Coordinates of C-alpha atoms in Angstrom, one line a residue:
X255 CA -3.6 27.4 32.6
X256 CA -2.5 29.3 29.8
X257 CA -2.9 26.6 26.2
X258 CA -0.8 27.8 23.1
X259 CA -1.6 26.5 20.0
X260 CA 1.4 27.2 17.2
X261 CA 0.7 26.4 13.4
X262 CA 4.2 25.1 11.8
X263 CA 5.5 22.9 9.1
X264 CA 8.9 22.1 10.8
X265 CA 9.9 21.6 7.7
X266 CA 12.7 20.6 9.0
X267 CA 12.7 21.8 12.9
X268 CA 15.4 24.5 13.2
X269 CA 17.3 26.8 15.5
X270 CA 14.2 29.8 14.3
X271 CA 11.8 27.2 15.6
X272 CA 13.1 26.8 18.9
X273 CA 13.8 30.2 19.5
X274 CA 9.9 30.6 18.5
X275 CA 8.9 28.2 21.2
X276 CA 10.9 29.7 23.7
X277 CA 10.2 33.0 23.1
X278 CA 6.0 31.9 23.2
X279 CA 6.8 30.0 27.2
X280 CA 8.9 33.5 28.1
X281 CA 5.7 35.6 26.9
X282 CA 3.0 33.9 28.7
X283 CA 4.6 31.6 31.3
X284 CA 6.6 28.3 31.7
X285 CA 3.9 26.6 32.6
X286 CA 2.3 27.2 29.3
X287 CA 1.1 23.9 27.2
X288 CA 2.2 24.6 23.5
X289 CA -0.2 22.2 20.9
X290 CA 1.5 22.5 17.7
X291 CA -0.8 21.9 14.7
X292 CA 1.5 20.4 11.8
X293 CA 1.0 20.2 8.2
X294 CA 1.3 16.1 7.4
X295 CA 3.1 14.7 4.6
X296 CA 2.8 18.1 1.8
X297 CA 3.7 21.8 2.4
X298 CA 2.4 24.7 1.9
X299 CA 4.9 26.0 -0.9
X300 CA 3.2 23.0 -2.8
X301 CA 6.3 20.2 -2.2
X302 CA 6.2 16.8 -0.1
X303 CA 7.2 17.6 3.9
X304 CA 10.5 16.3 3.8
X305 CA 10.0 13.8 6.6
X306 CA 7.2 12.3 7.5
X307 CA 4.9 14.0 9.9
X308 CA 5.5 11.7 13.1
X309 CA 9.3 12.2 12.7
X310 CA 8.6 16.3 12.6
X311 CA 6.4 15.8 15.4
X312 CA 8.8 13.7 17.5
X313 CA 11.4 16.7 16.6
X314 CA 8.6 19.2 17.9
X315 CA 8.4 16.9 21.4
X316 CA 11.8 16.7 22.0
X317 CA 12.0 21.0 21.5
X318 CA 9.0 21.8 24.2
X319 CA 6.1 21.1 22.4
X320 CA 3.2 18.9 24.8
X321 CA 0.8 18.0 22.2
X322 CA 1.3 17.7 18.2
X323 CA -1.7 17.6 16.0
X324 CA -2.3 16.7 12.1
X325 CA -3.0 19.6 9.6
X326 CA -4.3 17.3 6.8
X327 CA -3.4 17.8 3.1
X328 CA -6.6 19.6 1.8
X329 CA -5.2 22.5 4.1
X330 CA -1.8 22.1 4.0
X331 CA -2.2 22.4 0.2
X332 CA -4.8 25.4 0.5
X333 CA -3.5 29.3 0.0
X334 CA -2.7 31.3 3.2
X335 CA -6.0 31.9 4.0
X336 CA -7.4 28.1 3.2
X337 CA -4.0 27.1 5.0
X338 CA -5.2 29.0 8.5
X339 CA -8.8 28.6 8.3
X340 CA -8.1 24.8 8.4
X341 CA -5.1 25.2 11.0
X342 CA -7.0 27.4 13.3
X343 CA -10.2 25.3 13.4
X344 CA -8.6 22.2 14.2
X345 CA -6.9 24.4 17.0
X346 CA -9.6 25.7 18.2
X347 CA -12.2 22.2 17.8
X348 CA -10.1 21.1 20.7
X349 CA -11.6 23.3 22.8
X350 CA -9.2 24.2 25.4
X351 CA -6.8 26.0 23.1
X352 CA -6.3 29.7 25.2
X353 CA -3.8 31.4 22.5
X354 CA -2.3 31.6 19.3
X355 CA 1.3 32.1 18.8
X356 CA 3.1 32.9 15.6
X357 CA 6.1 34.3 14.0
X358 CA 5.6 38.0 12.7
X359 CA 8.0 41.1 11.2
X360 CA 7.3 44.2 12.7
X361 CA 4.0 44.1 13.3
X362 CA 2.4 43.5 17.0
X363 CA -0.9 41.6 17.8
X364 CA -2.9 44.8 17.8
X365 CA -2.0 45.4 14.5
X366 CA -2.3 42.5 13.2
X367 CA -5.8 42.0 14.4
X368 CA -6.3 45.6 12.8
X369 CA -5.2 44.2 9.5
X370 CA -7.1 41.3 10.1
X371 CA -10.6 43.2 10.4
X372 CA -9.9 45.4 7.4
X373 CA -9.5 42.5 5.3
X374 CA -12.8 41.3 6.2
X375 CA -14.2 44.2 5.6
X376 CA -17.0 43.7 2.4
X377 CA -15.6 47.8 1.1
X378 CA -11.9 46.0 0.9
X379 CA -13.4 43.0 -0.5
X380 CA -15.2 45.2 -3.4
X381 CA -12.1 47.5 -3.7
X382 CA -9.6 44.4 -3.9
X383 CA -11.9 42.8 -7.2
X384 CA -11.6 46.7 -8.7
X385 CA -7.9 46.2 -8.8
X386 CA -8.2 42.2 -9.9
X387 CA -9.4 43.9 -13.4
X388 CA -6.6 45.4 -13.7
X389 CA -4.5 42.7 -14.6
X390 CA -2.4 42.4 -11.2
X391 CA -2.2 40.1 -8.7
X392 CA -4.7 39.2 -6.4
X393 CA -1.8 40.1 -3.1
X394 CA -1.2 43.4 -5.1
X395 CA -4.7 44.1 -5.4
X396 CA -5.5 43.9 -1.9
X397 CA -2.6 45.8 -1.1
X398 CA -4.1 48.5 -3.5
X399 CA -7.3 48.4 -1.6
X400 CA -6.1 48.7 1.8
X401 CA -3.5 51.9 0.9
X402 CA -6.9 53.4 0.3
X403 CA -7.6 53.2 3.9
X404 CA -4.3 53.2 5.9
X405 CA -1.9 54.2 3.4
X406 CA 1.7 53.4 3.6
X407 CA 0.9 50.5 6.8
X408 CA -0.5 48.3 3.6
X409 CA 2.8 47.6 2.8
X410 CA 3.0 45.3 5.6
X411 CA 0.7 42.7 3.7
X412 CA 4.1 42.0 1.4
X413 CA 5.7 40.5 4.6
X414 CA 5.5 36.7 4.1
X415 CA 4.6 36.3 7.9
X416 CA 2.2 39.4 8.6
X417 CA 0.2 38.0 5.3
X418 CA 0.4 34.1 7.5
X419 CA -0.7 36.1 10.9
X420 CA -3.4 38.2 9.3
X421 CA -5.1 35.3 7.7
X422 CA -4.7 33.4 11.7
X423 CA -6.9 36.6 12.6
X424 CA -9.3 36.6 9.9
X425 CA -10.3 33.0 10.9
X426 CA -10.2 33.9 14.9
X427 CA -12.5 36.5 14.2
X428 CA -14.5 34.1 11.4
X429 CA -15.3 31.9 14.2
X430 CA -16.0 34.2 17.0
X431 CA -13.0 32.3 18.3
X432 CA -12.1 33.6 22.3
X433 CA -8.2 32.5 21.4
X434 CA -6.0 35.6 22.1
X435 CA -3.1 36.1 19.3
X436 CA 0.2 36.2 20.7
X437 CA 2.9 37.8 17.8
X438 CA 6.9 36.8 18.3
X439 CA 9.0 39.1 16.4
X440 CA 11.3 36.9 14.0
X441 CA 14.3 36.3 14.5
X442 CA 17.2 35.5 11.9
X443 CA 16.9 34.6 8.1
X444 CA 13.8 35.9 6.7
X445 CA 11.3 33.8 4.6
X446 CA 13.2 31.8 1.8
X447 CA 16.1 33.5 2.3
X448 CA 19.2 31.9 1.2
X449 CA 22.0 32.5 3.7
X450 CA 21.5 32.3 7.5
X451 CA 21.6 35.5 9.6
X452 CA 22.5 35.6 13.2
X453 CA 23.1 31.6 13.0
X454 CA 19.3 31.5 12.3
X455 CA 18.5 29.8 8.6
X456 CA 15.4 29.5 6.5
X457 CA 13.7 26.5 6.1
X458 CA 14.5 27.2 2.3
X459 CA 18.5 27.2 2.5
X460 CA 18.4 23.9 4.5
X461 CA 16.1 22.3 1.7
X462 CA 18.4 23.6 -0.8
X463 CA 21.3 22.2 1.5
X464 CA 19.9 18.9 1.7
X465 CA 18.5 18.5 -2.1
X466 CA 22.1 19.6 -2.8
X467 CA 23.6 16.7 -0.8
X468 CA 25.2 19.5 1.5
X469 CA 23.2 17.5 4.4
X470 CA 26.0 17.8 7.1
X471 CA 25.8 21.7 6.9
X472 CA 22.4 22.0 7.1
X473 CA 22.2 19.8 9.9
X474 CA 24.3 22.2 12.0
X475 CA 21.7 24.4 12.2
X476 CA 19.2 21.7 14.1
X477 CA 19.4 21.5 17.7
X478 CA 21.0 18.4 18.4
X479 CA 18.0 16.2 19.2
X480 CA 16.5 16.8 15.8
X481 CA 19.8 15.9 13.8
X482 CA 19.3 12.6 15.5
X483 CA 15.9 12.2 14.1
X484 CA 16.8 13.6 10.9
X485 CA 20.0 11.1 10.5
X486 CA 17.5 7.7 11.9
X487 CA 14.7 8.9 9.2
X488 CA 17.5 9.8 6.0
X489 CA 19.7 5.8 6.8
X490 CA 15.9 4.7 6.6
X491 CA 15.0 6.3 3.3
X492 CA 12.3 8.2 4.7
X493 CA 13.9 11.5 3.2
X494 CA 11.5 12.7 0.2
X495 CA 12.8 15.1 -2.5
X496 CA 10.5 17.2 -5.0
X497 CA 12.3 16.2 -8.3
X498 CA 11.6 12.4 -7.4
X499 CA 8.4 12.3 -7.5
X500 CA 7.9 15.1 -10.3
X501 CA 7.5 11.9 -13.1
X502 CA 4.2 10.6 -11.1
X503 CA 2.9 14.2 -10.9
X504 CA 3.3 14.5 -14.8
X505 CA 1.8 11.3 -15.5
X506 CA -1.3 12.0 -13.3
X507 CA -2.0 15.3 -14.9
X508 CA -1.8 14.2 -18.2
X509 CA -4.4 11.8 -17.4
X510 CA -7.1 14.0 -16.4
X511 CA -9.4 16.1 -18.8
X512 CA -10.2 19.7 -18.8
X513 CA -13.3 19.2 -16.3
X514 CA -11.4 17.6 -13.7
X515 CA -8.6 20.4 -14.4
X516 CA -10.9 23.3 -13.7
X517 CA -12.3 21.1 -10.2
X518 CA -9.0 21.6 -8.9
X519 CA -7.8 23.9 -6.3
X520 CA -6.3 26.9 -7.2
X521 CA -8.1 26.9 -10.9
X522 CA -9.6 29.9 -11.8
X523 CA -10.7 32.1 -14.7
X524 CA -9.8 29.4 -17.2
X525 CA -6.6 29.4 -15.9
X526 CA -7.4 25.2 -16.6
X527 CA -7.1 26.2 -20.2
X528 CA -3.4 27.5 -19.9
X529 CA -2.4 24.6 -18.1
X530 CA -4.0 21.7 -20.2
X531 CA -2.4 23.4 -22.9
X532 CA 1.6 23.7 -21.1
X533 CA 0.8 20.4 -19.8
X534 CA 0.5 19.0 -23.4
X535 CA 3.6 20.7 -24.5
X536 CA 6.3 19.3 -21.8
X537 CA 7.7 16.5 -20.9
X538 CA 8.4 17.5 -17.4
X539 CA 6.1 19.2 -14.7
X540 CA 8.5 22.1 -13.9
X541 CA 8.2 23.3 -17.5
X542 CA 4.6 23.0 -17.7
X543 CA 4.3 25.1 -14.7
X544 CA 6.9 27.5 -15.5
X545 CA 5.0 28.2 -18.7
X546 CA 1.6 28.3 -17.1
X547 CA 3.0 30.8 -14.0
X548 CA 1.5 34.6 -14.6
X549 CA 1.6 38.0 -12.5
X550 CA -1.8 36.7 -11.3
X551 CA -0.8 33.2 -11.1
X552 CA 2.3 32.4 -9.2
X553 CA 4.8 29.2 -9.1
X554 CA 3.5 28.6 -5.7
X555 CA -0.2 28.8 -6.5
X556 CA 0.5 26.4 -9.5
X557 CA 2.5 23.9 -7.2
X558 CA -0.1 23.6 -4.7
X559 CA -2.9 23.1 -7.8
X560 CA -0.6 20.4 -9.9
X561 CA -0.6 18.5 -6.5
X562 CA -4.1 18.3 -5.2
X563 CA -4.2 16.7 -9.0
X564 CA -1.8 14.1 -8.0
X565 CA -3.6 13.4 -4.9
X566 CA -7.2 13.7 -6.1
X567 CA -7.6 17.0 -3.8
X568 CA -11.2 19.1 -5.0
X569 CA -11.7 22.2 -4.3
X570 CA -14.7 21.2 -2.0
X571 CA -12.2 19.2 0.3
X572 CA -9.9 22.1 0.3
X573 CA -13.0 24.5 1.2
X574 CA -14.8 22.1 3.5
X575 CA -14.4 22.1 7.6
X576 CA -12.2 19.9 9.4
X577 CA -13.7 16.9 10.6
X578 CA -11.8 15.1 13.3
X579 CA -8.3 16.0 15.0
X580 CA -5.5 13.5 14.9
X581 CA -3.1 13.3 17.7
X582 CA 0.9 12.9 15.8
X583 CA 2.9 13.6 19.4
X584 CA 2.1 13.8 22.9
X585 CA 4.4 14.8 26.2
X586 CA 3.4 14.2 29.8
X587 CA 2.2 17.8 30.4
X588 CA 0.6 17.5 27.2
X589 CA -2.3 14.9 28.6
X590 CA -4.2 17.4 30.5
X591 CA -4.5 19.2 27.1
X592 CA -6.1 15.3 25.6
X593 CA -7.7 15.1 29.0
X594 CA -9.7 18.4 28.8
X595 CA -10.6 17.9 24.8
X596 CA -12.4 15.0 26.0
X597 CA -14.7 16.9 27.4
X598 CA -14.8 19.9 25.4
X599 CA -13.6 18.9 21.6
X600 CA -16.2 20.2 18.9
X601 CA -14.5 17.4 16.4
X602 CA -13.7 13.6 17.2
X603 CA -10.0 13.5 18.6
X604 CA -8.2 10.6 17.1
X605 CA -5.3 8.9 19.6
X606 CA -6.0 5.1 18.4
X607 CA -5.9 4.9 14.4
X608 CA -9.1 2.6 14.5
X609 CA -11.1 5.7 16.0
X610 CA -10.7 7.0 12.4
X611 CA -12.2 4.7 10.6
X612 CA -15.5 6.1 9.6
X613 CA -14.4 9.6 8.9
X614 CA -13.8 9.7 5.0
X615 CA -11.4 12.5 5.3
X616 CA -9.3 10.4 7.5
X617 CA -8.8 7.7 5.1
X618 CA -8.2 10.3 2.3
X619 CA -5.0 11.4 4.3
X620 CA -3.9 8.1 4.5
X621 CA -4.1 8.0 0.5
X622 CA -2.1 11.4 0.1
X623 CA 0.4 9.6 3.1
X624 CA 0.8 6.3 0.4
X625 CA 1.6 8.6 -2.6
X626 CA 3.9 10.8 -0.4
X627 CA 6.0 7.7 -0.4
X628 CA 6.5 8.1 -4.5
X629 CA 8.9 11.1 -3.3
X630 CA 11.6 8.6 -1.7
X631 CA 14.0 7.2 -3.5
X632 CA 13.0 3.8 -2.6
X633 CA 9.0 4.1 -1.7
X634 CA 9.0 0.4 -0.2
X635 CA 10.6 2.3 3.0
X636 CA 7.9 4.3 3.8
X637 CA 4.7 1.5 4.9
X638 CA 1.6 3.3 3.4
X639 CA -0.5 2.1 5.9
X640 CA 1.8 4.5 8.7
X641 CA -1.4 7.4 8.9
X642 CA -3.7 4.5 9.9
X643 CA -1.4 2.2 11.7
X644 CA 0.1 4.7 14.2
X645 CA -0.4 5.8 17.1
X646 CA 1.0 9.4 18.5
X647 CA 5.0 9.2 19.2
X648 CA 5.0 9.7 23.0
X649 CA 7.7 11.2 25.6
X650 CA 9.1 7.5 26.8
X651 CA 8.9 6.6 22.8
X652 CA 10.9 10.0 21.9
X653 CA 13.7 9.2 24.5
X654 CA 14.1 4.9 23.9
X655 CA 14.5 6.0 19.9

């Protein structure tokens, strides 16, 4: 039996995302299991998830996914590569994972894994710091390095997706993983692009929708099951919005002092310095960061540092090893997959919230899932205590909702 694990945000679950799940079941069978590991309550671009993680995950249920798993914050908030180290080891702790399936543009598994080994190679390393001095960024740099080995194919490594499926194949091959890649070609609206193609949106243009109070249209482009959730979780106030929360972000930054600056993710070659200094001169985070942003240090980069500050993120968290798997969504076919990781998970497997208990990381998330509720307009209605309270949404859940 062929098990597919997927890495998503579902940030929200779209017409793209279907199509990706589809596609995955046409490639390797219709019996396939898909486990979808899914970033919790903050994104990778640095923002809170827009919903929280057990509504995404009952969205992902009711598209064909069997089994939903947590990506906690220290990796949700990481760079790509933090991002699928922590992604792929939780995938592949459950130890019946078979394959990896993710979204790339026009590059095939083969190559991808070829890209993947070059970038681990300690000549590209060395060639990609050479390029560092120059000034440029550190994605320019390795681009630089690789041209000097397969010329004009380096360009690949400035699609947003081939970067994403490299970094899944660095950390296959980092663990001496047996799970096969599997790439889907993309189809529709590229990476934060801001007008659908082919009826297929980004993820971006339906945030900008929804922030923009255009809700309704963005909603069309959600299968019907997931406007359902979406409408429950937004008449519930469990909708969280970047600008809302921006104030507690500030407040939090200001407090800290230069040492705790430079602990935080992300800082770098006094790049602390730069931002203790923007940070003293604004009154709001978005121009602090704006004046901190260089070539070398992108907005994105700087998002993801300013909030492992608000959430008391280190860099060791970020850096360290998953250490349990929590279950978010589970469909019938999606018990063998449980049943099996009883016997054969490398990390404890959490299905009951009590089972978490003892596992510091655990309660951690469940901090970063209380300050996630400073995003909402009203935070009373979100309960802080959900990560530890809840159990995994389930099929007969899913379908009484």
């Amino acid at each position: 039996m062929n098990i597919c694990g997927i890495v998503a945000e579902y940030n929200p679950f779209h017409r793209g995302h279907r199509y990706h799940l589809m596609r995955t079941r046409e490639k390797l069978g219709e019996d396939t299991l898909l486990v979808v590991c899914l970033s919790s309550y903050f994104v990778q671009r640095g923002e809170p998830a827009l919903l929280p993680p057990h509504a995404r995950a009952e969205m992902a249920l009711s598209q064909g996914a069997d089994l939903v798993l947590s990506l906690p914050a220290p990796y949700a908030l990481s760079s790509a590569e933090g991002f699928a180290r922590g992604a792929v080891g939780i995938l592949a702790a459950l130890g019946c994972v078979t394959h990896l399936s993710f979204g790339t543009e026009g590059a095939g598994e083969e190559k991808i894994m070829e890209l993947s080994r070059l970038l681990l190679d300690h000549e590209t390393a060395a060639n990609t710091l050479l390029h560092l001095k120059s000034g440029i960024s550190y994605a320019a740099a390795r681009e630089r390095a690789l041209y000097e080995k397969i010329k004009e194919e380096a360009a690949l490594l400035r699609l947003p997706n081939v970067i994403l499926g490299t970094e899944y194949g660095k950390a296959l091959l980092q663990l001496s993983s047996p799970i096969q890649p599997v790439a889907i070609p993309r189809k529709g609206a590229g990476h934060d692009a801001m007008q659908p193609e082919d009826g297929f949106p980004s993820a971006s243009f339906l945030r900008q929708k929804i922030a923009a109070d255009e809700t309704q249209e963005a909603l069309s482009y959600l299968p019907p099951e997931c406007q359902e959730i979406f409408r429950r979780e937004q008449k519930a106030g469990r909708l969280a919005l970047p600008a809302l929360g921006e104030k507690a972000i500030l407040g939090r930054l200001w407090s800290l002092s230069l040492p705790e600056l430079s602990a935080l993710p992300g800082a770098a070659e006094g790049l602390e310095h730069r931002f203790a200094r923007a940070l003293q001169k604004n009154q709001d985070l978005t121009g602090a960061l704006e004046e901190t942003k260089t070539r070398r240090y992108p907005l994105s980069r700087l998002r993801r540092m300013a909030l492992c500050g608000f959430l008391g993120l280190t860099k060791q968290e970020c850096q360290s090893s998953p250490s349990y798997i929590k279950v978010l969504a589970v469909g019938e076919k999606g018990r063998q997959a449980l049943a099996l990781s009883r016997k054969q998970a490398a990390l404890p497997v959490i299905t009951k919230p009590a089972q978490g208990k003892s596992i510091p990381a655990f309660q951690k998330e469940g901090d970063c899932a209380r300050l996630w509720s400073l995003f909402l307009k009203d935070p009373a209605a979100f309960s802080p205590g959900e990560y530890y309270e809840k159990g995994p949404v389930t099929e007969k859940e899913r379908k009484m909702s």
